[in-house]
Short mmCIF file of C-alpha atoms in Angstrom, two decimals:
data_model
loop_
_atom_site.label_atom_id
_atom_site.label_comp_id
_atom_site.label_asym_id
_atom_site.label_seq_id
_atom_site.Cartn_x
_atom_site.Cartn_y
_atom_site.Cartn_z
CA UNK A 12 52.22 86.94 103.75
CA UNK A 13 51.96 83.04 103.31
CA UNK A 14 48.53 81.87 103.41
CA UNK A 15 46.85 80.75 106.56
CA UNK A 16 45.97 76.93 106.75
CA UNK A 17 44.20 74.75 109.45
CA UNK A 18 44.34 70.85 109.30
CA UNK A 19 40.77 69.32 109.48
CA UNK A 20 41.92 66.72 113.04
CA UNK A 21 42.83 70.70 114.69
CA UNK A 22 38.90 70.89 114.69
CA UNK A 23 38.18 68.38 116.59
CA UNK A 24 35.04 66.06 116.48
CA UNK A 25 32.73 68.50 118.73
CA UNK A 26 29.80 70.73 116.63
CA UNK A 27 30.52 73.85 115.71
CA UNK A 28 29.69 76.88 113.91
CA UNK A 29 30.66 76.75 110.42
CA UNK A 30 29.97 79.93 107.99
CA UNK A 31 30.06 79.50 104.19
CA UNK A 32 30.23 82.67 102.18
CA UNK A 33 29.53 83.20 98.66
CA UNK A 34 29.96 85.78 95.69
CA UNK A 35 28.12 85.44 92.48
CA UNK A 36 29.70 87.85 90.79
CA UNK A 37 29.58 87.37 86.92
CA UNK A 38 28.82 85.20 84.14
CA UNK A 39 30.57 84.55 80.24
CA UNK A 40 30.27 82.49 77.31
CA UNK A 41 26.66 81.45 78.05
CA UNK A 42 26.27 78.57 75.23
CA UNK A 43 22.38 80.30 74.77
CA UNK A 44 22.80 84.08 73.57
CA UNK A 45 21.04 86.46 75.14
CA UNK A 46 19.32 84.55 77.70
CA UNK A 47 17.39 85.51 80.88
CA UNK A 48 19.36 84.02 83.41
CA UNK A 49 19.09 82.85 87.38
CA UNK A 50 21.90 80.98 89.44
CA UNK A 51 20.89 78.91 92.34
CA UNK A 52 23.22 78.57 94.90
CA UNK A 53 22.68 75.62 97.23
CA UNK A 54 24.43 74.34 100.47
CA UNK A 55 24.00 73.25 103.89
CA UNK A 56 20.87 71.73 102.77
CA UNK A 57 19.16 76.09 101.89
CA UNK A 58 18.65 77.41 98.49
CA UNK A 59 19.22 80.94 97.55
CA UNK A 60 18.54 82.57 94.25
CA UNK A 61 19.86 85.74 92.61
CA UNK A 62 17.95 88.46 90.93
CA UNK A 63 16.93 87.75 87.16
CA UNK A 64 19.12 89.06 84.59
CA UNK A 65 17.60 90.03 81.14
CA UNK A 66 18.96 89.33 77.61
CA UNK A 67 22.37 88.91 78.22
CA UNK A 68 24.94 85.90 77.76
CA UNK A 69 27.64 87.76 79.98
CA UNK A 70 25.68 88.78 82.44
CA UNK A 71 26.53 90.86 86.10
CA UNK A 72 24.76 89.43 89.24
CA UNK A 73 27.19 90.67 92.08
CA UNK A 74 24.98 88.73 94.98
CA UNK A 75 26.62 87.25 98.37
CA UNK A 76 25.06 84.70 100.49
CA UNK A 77 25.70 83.26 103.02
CA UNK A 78 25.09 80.21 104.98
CA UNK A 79 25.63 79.02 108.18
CA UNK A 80 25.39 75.17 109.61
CA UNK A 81 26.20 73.58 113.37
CA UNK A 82 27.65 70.25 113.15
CA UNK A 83 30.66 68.34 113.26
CA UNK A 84 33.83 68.88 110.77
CA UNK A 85 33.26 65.22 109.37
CA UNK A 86 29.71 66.06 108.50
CA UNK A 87 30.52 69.61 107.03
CA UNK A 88 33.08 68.46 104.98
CA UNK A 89 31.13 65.52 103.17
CA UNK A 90 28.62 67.87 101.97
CA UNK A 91 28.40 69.88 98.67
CA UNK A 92 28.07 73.36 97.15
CA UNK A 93 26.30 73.22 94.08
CA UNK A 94 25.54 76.33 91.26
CA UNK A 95 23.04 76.00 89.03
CA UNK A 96 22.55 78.88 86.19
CA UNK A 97 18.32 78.84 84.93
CA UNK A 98 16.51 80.52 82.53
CA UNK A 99 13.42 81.08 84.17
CA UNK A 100 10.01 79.68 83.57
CA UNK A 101 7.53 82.48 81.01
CA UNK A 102 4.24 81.88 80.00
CA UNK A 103 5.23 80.63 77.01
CA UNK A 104 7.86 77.74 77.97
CA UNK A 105 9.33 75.99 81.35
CA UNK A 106 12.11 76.71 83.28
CA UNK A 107 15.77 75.36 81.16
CA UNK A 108 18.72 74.84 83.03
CA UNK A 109 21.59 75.79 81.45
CA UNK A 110 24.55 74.15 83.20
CA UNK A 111 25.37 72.88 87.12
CA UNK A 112 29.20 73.03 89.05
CA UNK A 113 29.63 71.29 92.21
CA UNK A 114 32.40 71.41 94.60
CA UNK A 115 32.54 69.69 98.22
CA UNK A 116 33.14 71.90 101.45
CA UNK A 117 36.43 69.46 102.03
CA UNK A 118 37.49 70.83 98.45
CA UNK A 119 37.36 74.62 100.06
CA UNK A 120 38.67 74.03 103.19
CA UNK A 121 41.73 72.93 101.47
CA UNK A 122 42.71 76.01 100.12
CA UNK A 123 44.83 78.74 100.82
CA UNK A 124 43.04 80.79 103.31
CA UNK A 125 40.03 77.91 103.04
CA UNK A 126 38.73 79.90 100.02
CA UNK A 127 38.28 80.69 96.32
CA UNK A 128 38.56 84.13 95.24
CA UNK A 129 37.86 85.90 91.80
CA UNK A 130 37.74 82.00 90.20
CA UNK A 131 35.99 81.09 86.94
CA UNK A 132 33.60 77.48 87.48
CA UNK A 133 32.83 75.58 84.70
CA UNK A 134 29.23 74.62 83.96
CA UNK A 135 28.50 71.47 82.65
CA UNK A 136 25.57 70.27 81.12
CA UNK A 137 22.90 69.02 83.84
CA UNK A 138 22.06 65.54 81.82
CA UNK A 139 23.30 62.23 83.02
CA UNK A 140 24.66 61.40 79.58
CA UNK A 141 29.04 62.36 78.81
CA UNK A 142 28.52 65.52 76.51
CA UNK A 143 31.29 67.76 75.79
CA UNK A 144 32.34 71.11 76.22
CA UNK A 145 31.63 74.20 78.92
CA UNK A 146 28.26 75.62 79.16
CA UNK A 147 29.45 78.28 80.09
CA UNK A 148 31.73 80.34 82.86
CA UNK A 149 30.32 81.68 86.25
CA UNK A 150 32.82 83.86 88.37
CA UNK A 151 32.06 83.55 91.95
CA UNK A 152 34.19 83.44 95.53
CA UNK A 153 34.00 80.68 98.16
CA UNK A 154 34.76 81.65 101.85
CA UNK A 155 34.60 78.81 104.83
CA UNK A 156 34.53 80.07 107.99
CA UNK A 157 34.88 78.72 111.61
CA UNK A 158 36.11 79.43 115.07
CA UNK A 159 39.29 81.11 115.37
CA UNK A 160 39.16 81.19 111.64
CA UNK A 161 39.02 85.02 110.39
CA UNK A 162 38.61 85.60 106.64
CA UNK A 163 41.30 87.60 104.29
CA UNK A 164 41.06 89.43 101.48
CA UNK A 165 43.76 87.88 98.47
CA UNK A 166 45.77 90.19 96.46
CA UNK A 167 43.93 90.38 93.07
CA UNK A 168 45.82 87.94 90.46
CA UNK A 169 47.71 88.85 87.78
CA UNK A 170 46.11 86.75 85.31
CA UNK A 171 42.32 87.86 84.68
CA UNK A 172 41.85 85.70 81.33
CA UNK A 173 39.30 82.86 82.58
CA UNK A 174 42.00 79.95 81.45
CA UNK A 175 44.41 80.80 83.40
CA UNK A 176 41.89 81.58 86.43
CA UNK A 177 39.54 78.63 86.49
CA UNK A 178 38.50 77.47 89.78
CA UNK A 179 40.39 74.13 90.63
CA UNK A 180 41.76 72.45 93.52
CA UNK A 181 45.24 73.66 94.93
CA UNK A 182 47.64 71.73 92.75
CA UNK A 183 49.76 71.74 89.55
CA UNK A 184 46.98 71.17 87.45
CA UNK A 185 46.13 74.61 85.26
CA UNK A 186 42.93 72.77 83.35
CA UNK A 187 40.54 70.17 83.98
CA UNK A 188 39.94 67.17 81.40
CA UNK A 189 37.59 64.72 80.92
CA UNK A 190 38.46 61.35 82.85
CA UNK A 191 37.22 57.88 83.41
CA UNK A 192 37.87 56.74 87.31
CA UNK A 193 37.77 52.95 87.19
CA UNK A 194 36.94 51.21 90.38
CA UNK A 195 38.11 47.80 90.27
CA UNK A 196 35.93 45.39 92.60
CA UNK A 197 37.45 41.99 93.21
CA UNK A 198 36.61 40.14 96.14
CA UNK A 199 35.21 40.51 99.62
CA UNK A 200 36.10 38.81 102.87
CA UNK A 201 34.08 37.89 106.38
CA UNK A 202 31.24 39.59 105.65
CA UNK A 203 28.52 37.95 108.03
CA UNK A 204 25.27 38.34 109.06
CA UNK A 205 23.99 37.40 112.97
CA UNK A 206 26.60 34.41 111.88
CA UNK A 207 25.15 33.67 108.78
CA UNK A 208 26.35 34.16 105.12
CA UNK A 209 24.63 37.11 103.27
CA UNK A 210 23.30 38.39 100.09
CA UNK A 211 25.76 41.17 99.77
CA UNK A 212 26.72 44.55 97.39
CA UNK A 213 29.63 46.80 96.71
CA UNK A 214 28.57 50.37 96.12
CA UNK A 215 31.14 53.35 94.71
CA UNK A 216 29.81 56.95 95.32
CA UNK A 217 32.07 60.02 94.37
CA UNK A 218 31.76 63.48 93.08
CA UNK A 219 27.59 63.04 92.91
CA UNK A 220 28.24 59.72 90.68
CA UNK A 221 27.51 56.12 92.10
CA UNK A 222 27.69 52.71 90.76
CA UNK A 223 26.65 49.28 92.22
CA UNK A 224 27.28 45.87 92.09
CA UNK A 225 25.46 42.84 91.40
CA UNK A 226 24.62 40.79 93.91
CA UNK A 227 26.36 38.00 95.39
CA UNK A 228 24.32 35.43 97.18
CA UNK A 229 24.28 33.46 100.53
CA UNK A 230 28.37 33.77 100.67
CA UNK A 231 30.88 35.28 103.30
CA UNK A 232 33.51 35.44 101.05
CA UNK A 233 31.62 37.05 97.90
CA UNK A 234 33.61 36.85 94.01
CA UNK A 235 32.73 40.28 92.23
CA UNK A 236 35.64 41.10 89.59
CA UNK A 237 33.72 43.73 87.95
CA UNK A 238 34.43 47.26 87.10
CA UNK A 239 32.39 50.14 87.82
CA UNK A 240 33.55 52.95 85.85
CA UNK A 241 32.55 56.50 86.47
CA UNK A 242 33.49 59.90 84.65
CA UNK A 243 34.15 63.05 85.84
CA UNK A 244 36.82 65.99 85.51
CA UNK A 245 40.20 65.56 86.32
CA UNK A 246 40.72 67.08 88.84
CA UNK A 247 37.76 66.48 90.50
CA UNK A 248 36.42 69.15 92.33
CA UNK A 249 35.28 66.11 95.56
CA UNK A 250 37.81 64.83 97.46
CA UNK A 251 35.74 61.72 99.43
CA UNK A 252 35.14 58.04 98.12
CA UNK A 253 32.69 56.45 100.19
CA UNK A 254 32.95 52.51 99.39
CA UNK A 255 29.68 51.23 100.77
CA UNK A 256 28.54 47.08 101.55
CA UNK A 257 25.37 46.66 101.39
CA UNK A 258 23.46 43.42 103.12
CA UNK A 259 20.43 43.24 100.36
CA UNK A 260 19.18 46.35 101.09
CA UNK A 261 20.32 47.38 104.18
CA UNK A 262 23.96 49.53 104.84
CA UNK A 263 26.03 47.22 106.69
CA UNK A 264 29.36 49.45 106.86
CA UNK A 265 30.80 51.91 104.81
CA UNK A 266 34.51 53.54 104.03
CA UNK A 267 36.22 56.38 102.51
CA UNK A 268 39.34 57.09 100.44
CA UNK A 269 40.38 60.52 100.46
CA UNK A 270 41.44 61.94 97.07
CA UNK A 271 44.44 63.99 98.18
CA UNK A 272 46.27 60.59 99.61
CA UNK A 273 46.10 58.71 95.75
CA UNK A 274 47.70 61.63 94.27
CA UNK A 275 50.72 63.43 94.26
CA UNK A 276 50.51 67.33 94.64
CA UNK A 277 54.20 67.89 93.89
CA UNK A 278 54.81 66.13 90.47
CA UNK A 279 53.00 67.19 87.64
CA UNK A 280 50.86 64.91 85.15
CA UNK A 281 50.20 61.96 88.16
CA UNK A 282 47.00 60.74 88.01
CA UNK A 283 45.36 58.95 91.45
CA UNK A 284 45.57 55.52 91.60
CA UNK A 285 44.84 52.47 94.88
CA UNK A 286 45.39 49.30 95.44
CA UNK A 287 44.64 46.24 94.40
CA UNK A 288 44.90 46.10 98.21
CA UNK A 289 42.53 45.10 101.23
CA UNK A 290 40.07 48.03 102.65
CA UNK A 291 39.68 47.14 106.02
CA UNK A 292 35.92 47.82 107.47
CA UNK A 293 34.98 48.92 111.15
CA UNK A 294 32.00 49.49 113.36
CA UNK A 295 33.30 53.22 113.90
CA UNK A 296 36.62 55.10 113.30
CA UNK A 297 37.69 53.32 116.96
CA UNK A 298 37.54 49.79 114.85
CA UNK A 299 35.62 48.58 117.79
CA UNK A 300 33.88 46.16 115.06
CA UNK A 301 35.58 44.21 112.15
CA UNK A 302 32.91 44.65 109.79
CA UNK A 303 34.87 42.50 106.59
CA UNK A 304 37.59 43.47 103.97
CA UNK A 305 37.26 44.03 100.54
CA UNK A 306 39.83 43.93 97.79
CA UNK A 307 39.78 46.65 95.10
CA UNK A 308 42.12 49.02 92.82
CA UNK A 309 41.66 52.10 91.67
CA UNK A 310 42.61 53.55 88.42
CA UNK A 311 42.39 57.26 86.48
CA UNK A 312 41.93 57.06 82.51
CA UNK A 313 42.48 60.85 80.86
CA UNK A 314 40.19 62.11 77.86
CA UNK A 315 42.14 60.61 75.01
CA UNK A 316 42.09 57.07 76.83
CA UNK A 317 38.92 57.62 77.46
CA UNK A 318 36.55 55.48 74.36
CA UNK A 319 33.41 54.90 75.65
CA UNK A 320 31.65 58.34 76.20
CA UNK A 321 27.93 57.06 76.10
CA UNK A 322 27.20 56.72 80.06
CA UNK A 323 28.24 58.45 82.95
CA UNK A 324 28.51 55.27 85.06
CA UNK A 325 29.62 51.87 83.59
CA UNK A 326 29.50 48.57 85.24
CA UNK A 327 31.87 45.81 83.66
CA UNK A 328 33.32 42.43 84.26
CA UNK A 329 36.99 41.96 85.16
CA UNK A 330 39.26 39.21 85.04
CA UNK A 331 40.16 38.01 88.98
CA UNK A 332 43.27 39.41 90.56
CA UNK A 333 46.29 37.14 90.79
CA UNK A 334 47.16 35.65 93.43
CA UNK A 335 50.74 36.12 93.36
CA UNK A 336 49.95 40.10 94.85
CA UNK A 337 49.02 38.45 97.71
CA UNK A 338 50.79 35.31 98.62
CA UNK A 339 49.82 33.39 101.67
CA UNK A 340 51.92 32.20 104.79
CA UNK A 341 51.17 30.44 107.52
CA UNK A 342 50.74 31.52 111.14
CA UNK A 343 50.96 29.60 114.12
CA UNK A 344 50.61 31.47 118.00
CA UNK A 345 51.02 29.87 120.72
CA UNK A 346 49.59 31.62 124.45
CA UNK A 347 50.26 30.54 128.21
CA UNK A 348 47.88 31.65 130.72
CA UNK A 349 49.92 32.43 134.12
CA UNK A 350 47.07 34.05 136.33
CA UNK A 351 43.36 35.53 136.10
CA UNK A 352 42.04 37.36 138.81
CA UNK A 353 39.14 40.15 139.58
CA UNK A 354 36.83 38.40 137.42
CA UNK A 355 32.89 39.36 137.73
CA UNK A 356 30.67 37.44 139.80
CA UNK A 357 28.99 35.97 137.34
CA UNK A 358 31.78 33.54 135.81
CA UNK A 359 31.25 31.15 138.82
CA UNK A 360 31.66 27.36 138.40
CA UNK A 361 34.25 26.30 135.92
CA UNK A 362 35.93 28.71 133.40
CA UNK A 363 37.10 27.74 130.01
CA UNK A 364 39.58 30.01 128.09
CA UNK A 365 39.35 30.29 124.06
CA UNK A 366 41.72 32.08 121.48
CA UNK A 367 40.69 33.22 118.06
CA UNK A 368 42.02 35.48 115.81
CA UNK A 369 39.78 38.12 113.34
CA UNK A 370 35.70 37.41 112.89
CA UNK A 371 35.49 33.67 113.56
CA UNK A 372 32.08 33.17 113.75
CA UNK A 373 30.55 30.39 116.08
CA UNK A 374 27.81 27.74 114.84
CA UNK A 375 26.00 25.10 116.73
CA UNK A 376 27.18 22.72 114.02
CA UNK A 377 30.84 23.34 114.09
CA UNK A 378 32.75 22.06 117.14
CA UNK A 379 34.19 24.62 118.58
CA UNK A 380 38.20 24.48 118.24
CA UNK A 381 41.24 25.80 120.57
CA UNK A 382 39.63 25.77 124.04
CA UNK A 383 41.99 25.05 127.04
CA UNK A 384 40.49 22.63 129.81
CA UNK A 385 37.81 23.13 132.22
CA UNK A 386 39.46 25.36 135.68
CA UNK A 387 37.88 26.00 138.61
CA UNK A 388 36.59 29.21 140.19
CA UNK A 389 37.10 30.57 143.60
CA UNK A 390 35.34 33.81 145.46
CA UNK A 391 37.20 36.24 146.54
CA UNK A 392 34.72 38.45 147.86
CA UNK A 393 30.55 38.60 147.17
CA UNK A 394 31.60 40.31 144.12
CA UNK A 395 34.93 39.36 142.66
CA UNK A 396 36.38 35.93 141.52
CA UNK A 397 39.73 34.12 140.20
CA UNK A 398 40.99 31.42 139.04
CA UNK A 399 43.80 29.00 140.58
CA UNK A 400 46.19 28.06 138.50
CA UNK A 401 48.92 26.14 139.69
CA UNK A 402 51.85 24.08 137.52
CA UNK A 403 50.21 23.27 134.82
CA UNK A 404 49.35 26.31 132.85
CA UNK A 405 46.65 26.46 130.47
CA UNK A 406 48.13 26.31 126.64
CA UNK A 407 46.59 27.47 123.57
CA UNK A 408 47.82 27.00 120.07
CA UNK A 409 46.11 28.70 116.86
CA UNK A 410 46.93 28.40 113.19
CA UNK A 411 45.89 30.48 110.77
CA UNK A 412 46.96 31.71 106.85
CA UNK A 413 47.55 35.06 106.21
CA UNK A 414 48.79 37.08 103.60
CA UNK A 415 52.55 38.22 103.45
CA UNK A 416 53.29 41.29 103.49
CA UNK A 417 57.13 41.09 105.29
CA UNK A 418 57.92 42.35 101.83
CA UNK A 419 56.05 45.50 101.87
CA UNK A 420 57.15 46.12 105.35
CA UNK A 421 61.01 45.73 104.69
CA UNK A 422 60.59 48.03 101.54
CA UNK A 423 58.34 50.79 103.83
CA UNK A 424 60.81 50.78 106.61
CA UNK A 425 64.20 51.17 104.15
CA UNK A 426 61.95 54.18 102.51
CA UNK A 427 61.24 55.44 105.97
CA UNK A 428 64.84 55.07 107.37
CA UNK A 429 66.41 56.71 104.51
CA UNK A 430 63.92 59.90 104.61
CA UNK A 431 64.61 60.30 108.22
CA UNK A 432 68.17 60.23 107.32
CA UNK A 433 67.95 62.74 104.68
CA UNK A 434 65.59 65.25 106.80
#
């Protein structure tokens, strides 16, 4: 039987019920022998601890948990399920944790049936700095559950070793490495502030890492060209990248890059990478708002590129991007108006049309450009109006430059054309 698999947009954007379910089954290779051990499972903002386990470094739990959360897909799949294995506090020393694994609920929902079963998770070491090696191996199974959405029972695999069983995302990928994810921060664009410039930030967040940076003062059109630079596994185990702009202090719109699009699932030994391209910014996922654009690239580094092991987030400078990536034509639009009616009652007097194009922002000390003439108003009723326009038609002309992309477009519809022809 193939296994069952819902697409996260089938949900929805209503709350719901979603159930997470979770097996602590086993522990190996504990890098402290004979340890008293405790894991701490944590999601959905609860905590639940299993029982303590005495002198052993391959210990048994065999716990399930289970937690349970109403709210809507988007929220339940940006937040994470983290293990933790302790060695409990004694009277004669404080608690020690051993290692941590974390995994986001998109992650799960992803899978076959939207679950791990009978898989091995790597701890790492709970410090911020880039050291080396497994902490150990906790066996454990993952269930997400929702409406409509029964759970099955896997056959048991074939391979029990815990290398060829590790928990991982549904891919080609049989082992996770060590990786540098370099985030590649170039320039911003119409980023304003009730119409003036602002003191603005760039912050990366992914897979419980973040890096920010510095900030660029009193401009609209902010020059970063720096790197921020953070390591993780490969593959990671998180599949959102929330790109963040920050007005000083203060969140002024955010965005997110899905994993799964920057990498290919099919061909083995691809690693993720963007851009340099344009991330567009919006009010809400309607794009009600233009909220700015920001130009960044996105690269993956594997352990043996990887030099610099010191920090787990890095924050360099970058030469600027060339401009031949993104070469700039000019626009010109031209606009008759032919009739206006049902307007509300309160444009009365004399009208004045006005066309702009993106987030022109209006100052008192900047003559305002491409306005048609002055045309009068007449009532239709106590609460309608419209305008008469008779021969001569209001005209409107706008010039603008904007970047080329004809290129990109002839190449995406050949690529489209000839995969519609081949399916």
């Amino acid at each position: 039987m193939l296994p069952k698999y819902t697409r996260p947009e089938q949900l929805g954007t209503e709350k719901q019920t979603f159930l997470i379910t979770i097996a602590i089954l086993e522990g190996r290779h504990y890098a402290w022998p004979n340890m008293d051990s405790v894991v701490i499972v944590q999601a959905f903002g609860k905590k639940e601890t299993t029982v303590v386990v005495h002198n052993s470094d391959c210990p048994y739990y065999n716990e399930y948990f289970t937690f349970e959360k109403k709210a809507t897909p988007e929220k339940i799949f940006n937040s994470e399920i983290t293990f933790t294995v302790v060695q409990p506090r004694t009277i004669f020393r404080g608690r020690k944790v051993l290692g941590t694994f974390k995994v986001d609920v998109a992650t799960v929902w992803d899978e076959p049936d939207h679950q791990f079963y009978n898989k091995w998770a790597v701890l790492n070491a709970p410090t911020k700095k880039y050291t080396p090696g497994a902490r150990g191996y906790l066996k454990v199974n993952i269930t997400l559950i929702t409406k409509n959405i029964s759970p099955t029972i896997p056959p048991t695999p074939k391979d029990v070793e815990i290398e060829g069983n590790l928990l991982l995302p549904h891919s080609l990928a049989t082992e996770r490495s060590k990786a540098n994810f370099e985030f590649d921060i170039y320039k911003g664009e119409h980023f304003y502030a009730n119409g003036k410039a602002p003191t603005s930030c760039v912050e990366i967040s992914f897979s419980g890492n973040k890096g920010r940076t510095t900030l660029q003062k009193n401009t609209s059109f902010p020059v970063f060209n720096q790197r921020i630079v953070l390591r993780d596994m490969f593959p990671p185990l998180s599949q959102r990248i929330y790109v963040k702009i920050f007005f000083g202090k203060t969140l002024h719109a955010f965005n997110l890059l899905n994993f799964k699009d920057l990498i290919s699932e099919v061909e083995e030994g691809v690693v993720p990478c963007f851009g340099p391209s344009f991330l567009h910014f919006y009010e809400n996922e309607n794009m009600e708002e233009y909220k700015g654009s920001l130009l960044l690239g996105i690269k993956t580094k594997l352990a043996f590129e990887v030099t610099d092991r010191k920090k787990q987030t890095n924050i360099v400078s970058i030469p600027p991007c060339s401009r031949d990536l993104f070469p700039l034509v000019e626009i010109r639009l031209f606009c008759v108006i032919f009739e206006c009616s049902a307007l509300d009652k309160r444009f009365d007097g004399n009208v004045i049309f006005r066309a702009t194009i993106g987030n022109e922002i209006i100052s008192r000390d900047i003559k305002v450009k491409n306005l048609s003439d002055k045309i009068g108003v007449r009532k239709i009723n106590r609460n309608s109006r419209f305008l008469t326009i008779k021969n001569k038609k209001p005209f409107l002309s706008l010039a603008l430059n904007a970047i080329d992309c004809r290129k990109k477009l002839y190449n995406f519809n050949m690529l489209d054309k000839i995969l519609n022809t081949m399916v």
